[in-house]
Amino acid sequence: MIRVLIFFALLFAATMGFAWMADLPGVVSVSWQGYVWEKPPVVVAIVAGLLLISVLLTLWLVATILRSPKIANRFFKRRRKDKGYEALSNGLIALGAGDAKLARKHGLDADRLLADEPAAKLLLAQTAQLAGRDDEARERFEQMLEDKRTRALGLHGLFIEAERHQEPVAARHYAEEAVKEMPGLEWAGKAVLGYQAVASHWEDALKTLERNYSGKMLDKKSYRRQRAVVLTALAQSLEDHEPDRAFALAKEAHGLALDLVPAAVTAARLATRKGEIRKATKLIESTWRVSPHPDLAEAYAHVRSGDSAVDRLKRVKSLAGQRANNTVGGLAVARAALDAREFDEARENLKSVLRSEPVRAAFLMMAELEEAEHGDRGRMRDWLARAVRAPLDKAWVADGLVSREWQAVSPVTGRLDAFEWKTPSGLGEDDAADLIEDAMFEGPVLPVVSAMPGVQTAEAAIVTSPDTGRPAPAQSAPATSIPAAAQTVVTDGSSETAAAPEKPAPEAPIMPKPEGYEGTTDDVGHMTRPQDLEDAPDADKPATGASRDKKVAPVGASAAPKPSVAPKQSEKAEAAVSAADAGETAGDDEDLDKPIALPFQRMPDDPGPDEDEEDEKPKRPRFFN
C-alpha cells in the first residue's frame, strides 16, 4: 500500500512538473552551422530524455556483446549445478529407501557434477556402508579428514565403522579426536565417557563428565546421577588400598543419589571398618527408606563385628520396621531368624512373604528351614520343587544381562548407570504359581510310640497248636476275650500287664472272603495232622501249669471263616513256624503243648478289609499256618 502511494505521488510530481514547464514563456533555441532550432522548453526536455535513453541502450548493448563469453560460461555452470543438486536429492531419497545401487548411481552423478561437494562425498560413503563395502566406506571417510569442513564428519564415520568391526581401541581414538576437533559433539563426549568407564579409568571419566556438563550435553539431574555412579565405582576400586579416600568418595556419591544402593553399602562398609557404627547405620537407614535392598539388610546386620545371631536378628527387625509390609524386609528378618535358630519367627515371616509375593528365595529358605528345624528331607524336597517353578528373584539387569553384583557400566553397550534392580524378564514368566496353603507351613506330625518297653498294642491274638507250637486252626483253640482295662503279653516266660486306654479299642476290620484255601487257615483240613505223625506226642495229654500261664486268648475271637493271606504273609507265617520249631529245643522246662497267642489280629503288612465290607461279616481273629 505504501509503495502504491509513493508511485502515485511521483506520478503526480512529474505531471505537475510538465504542467509547470508548459506554462513557462519563451523558447529554447539551438543554432548550429546556420541552422536554428527553436522549441518550447517542454519539447526540449522530452527530446533530451529520449536521446539519453538511446545512449544508455547503446552502451548496454555494447557491454553485453563484450561480456557474452562470461555470461555463457556462467549459464552452463548454473545448469550443471542444478543437475548435480537434483542427482544429490534423488540419491538421498534412494539411500533412505534402501536402494544402494540407485543411490550409488545418483551419488556418482552428483560427485561428477558438483565438484568438492561434501554432501556428495557423504552420499557415496553412506552408500558404500549400506552396500557392505567397508573398505570403500573407510577410504571415503579418511578422505574427508583432509578437508577441515568434513573432518568431524569423517571421524564420526570412522568411529561407526570401528564399532561395527568391534575395534574399541580405534573407536575410542576417533571419539577422542572428535572431542579435540569439536568439544561440543555430544556423540563424541558420550562415547569417550563410555569407553573410559568400560576400561575402569574412573579418574578420566570424572574429567570427561565435567566437560560434558560444561558443554551442556546433559542436564543437572543426569549429571548428578552419573557423577554418583562414577564416584561409587572409584570408591570400590580404592576400597582396599585407600580406604579414607574411598569413604569420602562413597559419602559424596550417597549425597548425590540417595537411592543408589551400592554407594550406601560401600560407605557403610568403610564406616564399619573405621568403627563409626552410628554413621554406618544412618547411611543404610536413609537409603533403606527410599529403596529397600537385600544388600542393605546384610550390611545392617553385620554393621557391628562380633555380634551374636540374636543381636543381628534384633537389628534387622528394627531396620525392617522402618519400611513395613515389605518383601525384602520380611526375607531379611527370616534369614536372621534362621541364623539365630528362631524357627517360629522365621516361619511366620516367610509365610507372610509367600502370601504377598511368592519369590524363589522364600521357597529356598523354607526348604532350609524344614531341614534345619525338623530334618524332614521330604518336605525340604517339596519346597525345592516349588522353588523351581517360582518366579525369579530380583537381580541387577542391564541390556539383557543379569548380574548378581552391581556394575557401573554395561559391558554390552558401554552405557553408564545401565544396571537396574528388577525381576529379569522373559525367564519363567509362563510358569503358573503354586497355590500356597496354610497347611504347608505346619510342622510334620510324628507317629506316637508307646513309652512302655516290651508292651505291644494288641488287636487280636493268634493261637498256636498245643502239640507242635505251629499255628493251629480255630477249631482246635477256642478264643477267650481279654478285659478292656488291661492286656497280658507273654515274653520269654514272663508276663507284663499294660494299661489300656479308657476309649474302647477300635474293632478289627473284616477282610473279604477269599477264594480257595491255598495260603489260608482252610488248608489245615487238607494237610496231615500232627497227631498222625510218627513222633507226634499224645493229643490227650493234659496241659501243664507252665503252659497254662503262657496262654492268652485272642481279643474278639470267633469261629467265623478265616480270610485269605497274601503271599508275603504266607512267607512270614513259614518264618514264624521255623522260629517255633527252633523254640522246641530251647529249654527243657518249657511246655510246648499249650497254644501261644500272638498279640495282634492281623499281620502288620495285611492291608485289611474294604470299608464297605466292614459291616457285612463278623469280626474274627486271623490265623496263619
XYZ file of C-alpha atoms in Angstrom:
625
model
C 0.000 0.000 0.000
C 2.797 2.377 0.800
C 4.504 1.593 -2.496
C 1.288 2.433 -4.395
C 1.040 5.754 -2.588
C 4.668 6.520 -3.378
C 4.095 5.662 -7.065
C 1.088 7.951 -7.326
C 2.981 10.685 -5.517
C 5.861 10.510 -8.003
C 3.427 10.466 -10.944
C 1.673 13.487 -9.540
C 5.024 15.292 -9.125
C 6.038 14.533 -12.722
C 2.704 15.763 -14.041
C 2.958 18.929 -12.032
C 6.498 19.414 -13.380
C 5.402 19.080 -17.008
C 2.479 21.399 -16.426
C 4.782 23.966 -14.921
C 7.188 23.729 -17.839
C 4.319 24.119 -20.302
C 3.306 27.341 -18.666
C 6.810 28.783 -18.934
C 7.071 31.574 -21.517
C 9.791 31.653 -24.194
C 11.506 29.105 -26.379
C 14.738 27.185 -26.447
C 16.835 27.993 -29.480
C 19.658 25.881 -30.830
C 21.745 27.090 -33.828
C 24.417 25.061 -35.496
C 26.136 25.957 -38.777
C 23.413 28.242 -39.886
C 20.572 26.039 -38.702
C 18.397 27.362 -35.979
C 16.157 25.081 -33.891
C 13.690 26.748 -31.616
C 11.258 24.777 -29.448
C 9.341 25.308 -26.250
C 11.032 24.090 -23.064
C 8.677 21.129 -22.731
C 9.559 19.735 -26.139
C 13.240 20.229 -25.484
C 13.008 18.234 -22.239
C 11.228 15.329 -23.964
C 13.769 15.175 -26.766
C 16.684 15.273 -24.303
C 15.197 12.363 -22.358
C 14.782 10.276 -25.494
C 18.349 10.919 -26.504
C 19.598 9.889 -23.081
C 17.682 6.634 -23.225
C 19.072 5.861 -26.647
C 22.614 6.411 -25.475
C 22.120 4.140 -22.469
C 20.647 1.376 -24.593
C 23.552 1.600 -26.982
C 26.063 1.353 -24.149
C 24.268 -1.676 -22.616
C 24.235 -3.471 -25.928
C 27.952 -2.917 -26.439
C 28.745 -4.134 -22.922
C 26.625 -7.234 -23.402
C 28.440 -8.143 -26.544
C 31.757 -7.721 -24.802
C 30.714 -9.907 -21.806
C 28.942 -12.633 -23.738
C 31.600 -15.416 -23.165
C 31.498 -14.929 -19.430
C 27.732 -14.887 -19.409
C 27.616 -18.111 -21.371
C 30.061 -19.809 -19.004
C 28.012 -18.790 -16.003
C 24.881 -20.117 -17.617
C 26.378 -23.536 -18.217
C 27.797 -23.687 -14.672
C 24.430 -22.923 -13.210
C 22.800 -25.538 -15.359
C 25.427 -28.127 -14.269
C 24.914 -27.309 -10.594
C 21.184 -27.667 -10.940
C 21.617 -31.117 -12.417
C 24.064 -32.037 -9.643
C 21.735 -30.976 -6.859
C 18.914 -32.845 -8.499
C 21.053 -36.008 -8.624
C 22.072 -35.469 -4.986
C 18.454 -35.149 -3.919
C 17.467 -38.293 -5.816
C 20.445 -40.146 -4.307
C 19.448 -39.214 -0.755
C 15.918 -40.405 -1.426
C 17.214 -43.718 -2.791
C 19.552 -44.076 0.181
C 16.676 -43.559 2.580
C 14.622 -46.125 0.667
C 17.469 -48.666 0.944
C 18.229 -48.834 -2.775
C 22.023 -48.928 -2.689
C 22.509 -49.287 -6.450
C 20.337 -46.329 -7.401
C 21.812 -44.255 -4.593
C 25.335 -45.020 -5.795
C 24.404 -44.045 -9.378
C 22.970 -40.710 -8.312
C 25.875 -40.201 -5.929
C 28.429 -40.634 -8.696
C 26.494 -38.184 -10.896
C 26.321 -35.686 -8.069
C 30.037 -36.043 -7.308
C 30.840 -35.516 -11.027
C 28.544 -32.522 -11.470
C 29.246 -30.935 -8.074
C 32.980 -30.634 -7.597
C 34.132 -30.742 -3.941
C 30.636 -31.033 -2.597
C 30.711 -32.580 0.955
C 27.149 -33.840 0.649
C 28.032 -35.868 -2.454
C 31.008 -37.431 -0.660
C 28.835 -38.298 2.322
C 26.250 -39.855 -0.023
C 28.868 -42.099 -1.608
C 30.332 -43.112 1.782
C 26.958 -44.000 3.259
C 26.012 -45.843 0.079
C 29.145 -47.949 0.481
C 28.171 -48.659 4.093
C 24.686 -49.681 3.022
C 26.042 -52.000 0.339
C 28.538 -53.596 2.735
C 31.662 -52.275 1.009
C 33.507 -51.453 4.225
C 36.879 -50.789 2.607
C 35.419 -48.231 0.229
C 33.466 -46.570 3.026
C 36.547 -46.355 5.236
C 38.583 -44.897 2.372
C 35.991 -42.211 1.616
C 35.744 -41.246 5.309
C 39.527 -40.981 5.504
C 39.467 -38.629 2.505
C 37.106 -36.393 4.441
C 39.762 -35.934 7.141
C 41.824 -33.841 4.740
C 39.148 -31.171 4.490
C 38.576 -29.064 7.577
C 34.883 -28.736 6.796
C 34.355 -32.509 6.723
C 36.918 -33.618 9.333
C 34.334 -34.145 12.103
C 32.117 -35.982 9.624
C 34.946 -38.313 8.657
C 35.801 -39.027 12.308
C 32.187 -39.926 13.027
C 32.067 -42.268 10.062
C 35.329 -43.952 11.054
C 34.030 -44.274 14.636
C 30.909 -46.067 13.406
C 32.991 -48.366 11.217
C 35.265 -49.221 14.157
C 32.281 -50.076 16.355
C 30.777 -52.227 13.611
C 34.006 -54.211 13.375
C 34.291 -54.393 17.213
C 37.513 -52.425 17.460
C 37.116 -50.476 20.729
C 40.637 -49.063 20.718
C 40.190 -47.461 17.298
C 36.678 -46.290 18.160
C 37.900 -44.615 21.328
C 40.739 -42.942 19.375
C 38.353 -41.470 16.789
C 35.969 -40.277 19.524
C 38.787 -38.542 21.395
C 39.987 -36.905 18.171
C 36.457 -35.682 17.509
C 36.270 -34.183 21.012
C 39.528 -32.309 20.357
C 38.267 -31.114 16.975
C 34.814 -30.058 18.190
C 34.358 -30.145 22.001
C 30.595 -29.741 21.702
C 29.962 -33.028 19.863
C 27.517 -34.982 22.007
C 28.175 -38.379 20.464
C 31.918 -37.980 20.938
C 31.616 -36.907 24.577
C 29.308 -39.785 25.497
C 31.434 -42.292 23.591
C 34.628 -41.219 25.336
C 32.897 -41.389 28.735
C 31.554 -44.877 27.982
C 34.913 -46.264 26.853
C 36.679 -44.786 29.858
C 34.091 -46.362 32.150
C 34.407 -49.763 30.472
C 38.180 -49.575 30.881
C 37.702 -48.582 34.593
C 39.550 -45.299 34.066
C 37.358 -43.545 36.606
C 39.607 -40.515 37.102
C 39.474 -39.704 33.386
C 35.754 -40.447 33.354
C 35.174 -37.782 36.006
C 37.004 -35.202 33.884
C 35.050 -36.176 30.787
C 31.786 -35.973 32.721
C 32.660 -32.464 33.884
C 33.479 -31.449 30.297
C 30.193 -32.871 29.007
C 28.247 -30.984 31.656
C 30.103 -27.778 30.818
C 29.257 -28.308 27.143
C 25.548 -28.660 28.068
C 25.382 -32.214 26.746
C 23.296 -33.365 29.752
C 21.064 -31.769 32.338
C 21.837 -31.296 36.015
C 19.834 -34.297 37.221
C 21.577 -36.682 34.842
C 24.934 -35.156 35.743
C 24.401 -35.746 39.481
C 23.302 -39.324 38.921
C 26.200 -40.198 36.596
C 28.691 -38.500 38.875
C 27.388 -40.546 41.820
C 27.790 -43.742 39.789
C 31.359 -42.886 38.768
C 32.287 -41.898 42.339
C 30.861 -45.181 43.661
C 32.863 -47.203 41.158
C 36.004 -45.222 42.007
C 35.405 -45.771 45.742
C 35.023 -49.517 45.224
C 38.303 -49.626 43.303
C 40.116 -47.683 46.078
C 38.473 -49.549 48.958
C 41.402 -51.868 49.669
C 44.458 -49.613 49.396
C 42.983 -46.114 50.008
C 40.057 -46.599 52.416
C 39.925 -42.983 53.637
C 39.599 -41.501 50.162
C 37.214 -44.274 49.177
C 34.995 -43.433 52.165
C 34.923 -39.742 51.201
C 34.019 -40.598 47.604
C 31.298 -43.036 48.679
C 29.793 -40.440 51.027
C 29.744 -37.868 48.238
C 28.081 -40.378 45.923
C 25.490 -41.180 48.597
C 24.718 -37.483 48.949
C 24.270 -37.047 45.190
C 21.987 -40.089 44.744
C 20.234 -41.241 47.905
C 18.628 -44.236 46.170
C 21.940 -45.595 44.845
C 22.238 -48.783 46.898
C 25.913 -49.633 46.065
C 27.024 -46.195 47.257
C 25.279 -46.641 50.621
C 26.579 -50.189 51.061
C 30.161 -49.163 50.220
C 30.066 -46.138 52.519
C 28.560 -48.181 55.377
C 31.136 -50.942 54.944
C 34.010 -48.441 55.058
C 32.470 -46.692 58.069
C 32.215 -50.037 59.844
C 35.913 -50.640 59.240
C 36.684 -47.272 60.793
C 34.496 -48.098 63.790
C 31.893 -45.422 63.032
C 28.892 -47.637 63.712
C 26.363 -44.841 64.148
C 27.322 -43.200 60.882
C 27.125 -46.528 59.035
C 23.642 -47.246 60.374
C 22.395 -43.792 59.356
C 23.717 -44.242 55.839
C 21.921 -47.567 55.448
C 18.680 -46.389 57.038
C 18.405 -43.328 54.779
C 18.744 -45.461 51.654
C 16.508 -48.245 53.031
C 13.589 -45.864 53.443
C 13.901 -44.887 49.772
C 14.934 -48.179 48.137
C 14.942 -51.394 50.237
C 17.540 -53.902 49.091
C 18.912 -57.229 50.438
C 22.468 -55.861 50.414
C 21.397 -53.073 52.734
C 19.883 -55.572 55.181
C 23.019 -57.709 55.050
C 25.280 -54.727 55.719
C 22.993 -53.526 58.514
C 23.031 -56.938 60.183
C 26.844 -57.039 60.255
C 27.403 -53.363 60.986
C 28.959 -54.313 64.332
C 31.535 -57.094 64.269
C 31.257 -59.899 66.796
C 27.517 -59.639 67.439
C 25.600 -62.818 68.100
C 22.906 -64.109 65.795
C 20.217 -62.928 68.225
C 21.624 -59.390 68.214
C 21.698 -59.394 64.432
C 18.074 -60.520 64.417
C 17.035 -57.616 66.651
C 18.912 -55.148 64.464
C 17.388 -56.433 61.238
C 13.901 -56.317 62.772
C 14.414 -52.654 63.658
C 15.529 -51.915 60.086
C 12.571 -53.778 58.578
C 10.215 -51.795 60.802
C 11.237 -48.566 59.071
C 9.617 -49.806 55.847
C 6.727 -52.049 56.892
C 4.965 -54.608 54.681
C 7.995 -55.087 52.501
C 9.070 -58.351 50.909
C 12.772 -57.535 51.193
C 12.391 -56.784 54.890
C 10.473 -59.995 55.519
C 13.131 -62.091 53.815
C 15.887 -60.310 55.735
C 14.168 -60.958 59.077
C 13.555 -64.594 58.120
C 17.229 -65.081 57.249
C 18.384 -63.516 60.522
C 15.858 -65.607 62.491
C 17.027 -68.757 60.752
C 20.618 -67.962 61.679
C 19.507 -67.367 65.269
C 17.590 -70.694 65.326
C 14.324 -68.822 65.885
C 12.381 -71.128 63.635
C 8.873 -69.965 64.554
C 9.652 -66.347 63.746
C 11.363 -67.329 60.505
C 8.338 -69.405 59.519
C 5.918 -66.551 60.206
C 7.915 -64.066 58.131
C 8.270 -66.495 55.251
C 4.572 -67.229 55.442
C 3.707 -63.537 55.059
C 6.215 -63.140 52.204
C 4.874 -66.122 50.282
C 1.315 -64.892 50.649
C 2.118 -61.413 49.360
C 4.868 -62.029 46.783
C 5.974 -65.656 46.272
C 9.580 -65.478 45.092
C 12.202 -68.152 44.661
C 14.301 -67.017 47.620
C 11.373 -67.538 50.010
C 10.813 -71.120 48.797
C 14.505 -71.944 49.119
C 14.566 -70.515 52.625
C 11.534 -72.623 53.560
C 13.383 -75.721 52.387
C 16.363 -74.728 54.507
C 14.045 -74.136 57.456
C 12.433 -77.587 57.186
C 15.826 -79.281 57.104
C 17.240 -77.235 59.986
C 14.218 -77.498 62.286
C 12.823 -80.972 61.639
C 15.373 -82.671 59.401
C 12.467 -83.549 57.119
C 14.022 -84.148 53.731
C 10.692 -84.944 52.149
C 9.232 -81.535 52.942
C 12.536 -79.956 52.000
C 12.383 -81.525 48.540
C 8.798 -80.349 48.195
C 9.812 -76.740 48.841
C 12.756 -77.083 46.471
C 10.424 -78.353 43.759
C 8.189 -75.332 44.315
C 11.228 -73.052 44.138
C 11.998 -74.320 40.640
C 8.554 -73.212 39.451
C 8.510 -69.972 41.450
C 9.068 -66.526 39.891
C 12.659 -65.372 39.665
C 14.205 -63.179 42.310
C 15.150 -59.606 41.523
C 18.668 -59.025 40.203
C 20.795 -56.381 38.519
C 19.729 -56.313 34.858
C 21.194 -54.245 32.006
C 20.740 -54.712 28.250
C 19.551 -58.311 28.700
C 22.458 -59.199 31.007
C 21.613 -60.487 34.507
C 24.288 -59.986 37.151
C 24.452 -60.824 40.842
C 26.741 -57.859 41.542
C 26.172 -54.222 40.604
C 28.353 -52.690 37.891
C 28.723 -49.038 36.991
C 28.639 -49.574 33.234
C 27.002 -52.095 30.940
C 29.579 -54.438 29.414
C 27.300 -54.883 26.390
C 26.754 -51.298 25.256
C 29.120 -49.308 27.489
C 26.199 -47.260 28.836
C 26.783 -45.674 32.223
C 24.315 -46.460 35.028
C 22.628 -49.143 32.954
C 22.006 -51.744 35.690
C 18.591 -51.733 37.346
C 17.319 -53.808 40.287
C 14.326 -55.640 38.852
C 12.963 -59.079 38.004
C 14.562 -60.499 34.836
C 12.020 -60.593 32.030
C 11.435 -63.483 29.647
C 12.589 -66.221 32.085
C 9.898 -68.425 33.619
C 7.105 -65.881 33.071
C 4.700 -68.505 31.704
C 5.013 -70.837 34.690
C 1.891 -70.916 36.847
C 2.448 -70.090 40.502
C 1.782 -72.819 43.052
C -1.120 -72.484 45.452
C 0.138 -71.557 48.923
C -1.897 -73.212 51.680
C -1.650 -72.761 55.440
C -1.062 -76.493 55.966
C 2.218 -76.206 54.099
C 3.715 -74.123 56.914
C 2.756 -76.509 59.731
C 5.334 -78.858 61.207
C 5.304 -82.562 60.353
C 3.139 -84.904 62.521
C 5.328 -87.576 64.140
C 3.922 -91.059 64.968
C 3.064 -91.841 68.635
C 5.360 -94.518 70.121
C 4.472 -96.460 73.291
C 6.502 -95.385 76.298
C 6.482 -98.864 77.943
C 9.097 -101.194 76.541
C 8.021 -104.748 75.848
C 4.329 -103.838 75.557
C 2.583 -104.037 72.211
C -0.882 -102.863 71.274
C -2.927 -105.995 70.590
C -5.945 -106.067 68.348
C -6.189 -109.879 68.277
C -4.160 -112.972 69.115
C -3.115 -115.943 67.073
C -3.307 -119.295 68.876
C -0.721 -121.948 68.113
C -1.163 -125.658 68.237
C -0.529 -127.200 71.690
C 1.216 -130.152 70.080
C 3.744 -128.654 67.704
C 3.737 -124.969 68.521
C 2.606 -124.212 64.991
C -0.426 -122.032 64.248
C -3.485 -124.140 64.742
C -6.932 -123.844 63.183
C -9.635 -122.010 65.062
C -11.483 -125.239 65.791
C -8.654 -126.574 67.988
C -8.153 -123.392 70.012
C -11.244 -121.656 71.297
C -10.762 -117.982 71.995
C -11.367 -116.153 75.236
C -11.705 -112.409 75.464
C -9.344 -110.086 77.352
C -10.744 -107.369 79.585
C -10.709 -103.906 78.075
C -8.865 -102.470 81.074
C -5.697 -104.484 80.599
C -3.906 -106.913 78.272
C -1.293 -109.523 79.122
C 1.576 -110.219 76.720
C 3.905 -113.190 77.293
C 7.603 -112.569 76.556
C 10.223 -115.231 77.423
C 8.251 -116.841 80.234
C 7.325 -113.569 81.984
C 4.106 -111.653 81.762
C 3.550 -107.885 81.770
C 0.306 -106.042 82.111
C -0.209 -102.828 80.121
C -3.000 -100.453 80.967
C -5.401 -99.976 78.126
C -6.786 -96.547 77.244
C -10.153 -95.505 78.526
C -11.565 -95.351 74.999
C -12.666 -98.705 73.616
C -10.294 -100.264 71.134
C -11.376 -99.951 67.501
C -12.916 -103.027 66.046
C -10.763 -105.073 63.719
C -11.578 -104.609 60.037
C -13.161 -107.502 58.195
C -11.372 -108.909 55.159
C -13.400 -110.167 52.171
C -13.931 -113.891 51.895
C -11.062 -115.486 49.985
C -11.345 -117.904 47.124
C -9.554 -121.266 47.521
C -7.622 -122.430 50.557
C -4.004 -122.009 49.490
C -2.196 -119.769 51.985
C -5.187 -119.587 54.392
C -6.269 -121.396 57.516
C -8.628 -123.533 55.426
C -5.720 -125.561 54.124
C -5.389 -127.160 57.590
C -8.066 -129.627 56.680
C -6.064 -130.749 53.678
C -2.803 -131.414 55.494
C -1.640 -134.258 57.719
C -2.493 -133.635 61.338
C 0.350 -133.544 63.823
C -1.257 -136.371 65.772
C -0.860 -138.708 62.784
C 2.889 -138.215 62.608
C 5.181 -140.947 63.989
C 6.907 -138.717 66.549
C 3.781 -136.806 67.495
C 3.001 -136.629 71.213
C -0.251 -137.823 72.680
C -3.012 -135.430 71.828
C -4.940 -136.311 75.021
C -2.065 -135.337 77.312
C -3.233 -132.680 79.764
C -1.549 -129.282 79.734
C 0.926 -128.351 82.443
C 0.728 -125.302 84.667
C 3.603 -123.542 82.988
C 1.968 -123.730 79.616
C -1.328 -122.546 81.097
C 0.382 -119.392 82.315
C 1.510 -118.630 78.771
C -1.894 -118.937 77.171
C -3.616 -115.676 76.194
C -6.916 -115.740 74.420
C -7.410 -113.538 71.399
C -9.478 -110.377 71.682
C -12.832 -110.594 69.974
C -12.125 -114.103 68.599
C -14.884 -116.016 66.864
C -15.273 -119.199 64.865
C -16.110 -117.393 61.629
C -14.463 -118.442 58.366
C -10.903 -117.201 58.002
C -9.823 -114.677 55.363
C -7.116 -115.198 52.792
C -3.482 -114.271 53.291
C -1.197 -112.612 50.760
C 1.928 -114.421 49.520
C 4.189 -112.206 51.662
C 2.075 -113.046 54.700
C 2.446 -116.787 53.886
C 6.218 -116.362 53.823
C 6.090 -114.612 57.202
C 3.944 -117.452 58.554
C 6.530 -120.006 57.412
C 9.208 -117.926 59.139
C 7.104 -117.997 62.306
C 6.775 -121.791 62.026
C 10.541 -122.149 61.676
C 11.029 -119.956 64.732
C 8.540 -122.085 66.624
C 10.400 -125.310 65.645
C 13.627 -123.770 66.858
C 11.989 -122.891 70.156
C 11.056 -126.542 70.861
C 14.629 -127.327 71.834
C 15.371 -124.043 73.637
C 14.675 -125.381 77.153
C 13.504 -128.477 78.942
C 11.250 -126.708 81.406
C 9.002 -125.143 78.687
C 5.801 -126.914 77.851
C 5.015 -126.815 74.139
C 1.589 -128.397 74.487
C -0.159 -125.098 75.162
C -1.084 -122.720 72.316
C 0.850 -119.431 72.062
C -1.238 -116.324 71.410
C 0.220 -113.577 69.224
C -0.984 -110.055 70.271
C -2.492 -108.776 67.034
C -5.495 -109.563 64.945
C -3.752 -109.464 61.529
C -0.242 -109.309 60.188
C 1.351 -105.821 60.031
C 1.543 -105.802 56.219
C -2.043 -107.001 55.804
C -3.989 -104.137 54.108
C -7.179 -105.121 55.879
C -10.749 -105.184 54.528
C -12.506 -102.598 52.440
C -14.644 -100.035 54.281
C -17.857 -101.080 52.574
C -17.468 -104.689 53.705
C -16.771 -103.836 57.350
C -20.367 -104.363 58.461
C -21.097 -107.384 56.269
C -19.003 -110.043 58.038
C -18.497 -110.887 61.699
C -15.247 -109.960 63.406
C -12.767 -112.798 63.851
C -9.073 -113.245 64.531
C -6.598 -114.057 61.804
C -4.727 -117.370 61.968
C -1.803 -118.303 59.830
C -0.399 -121.665 59.069
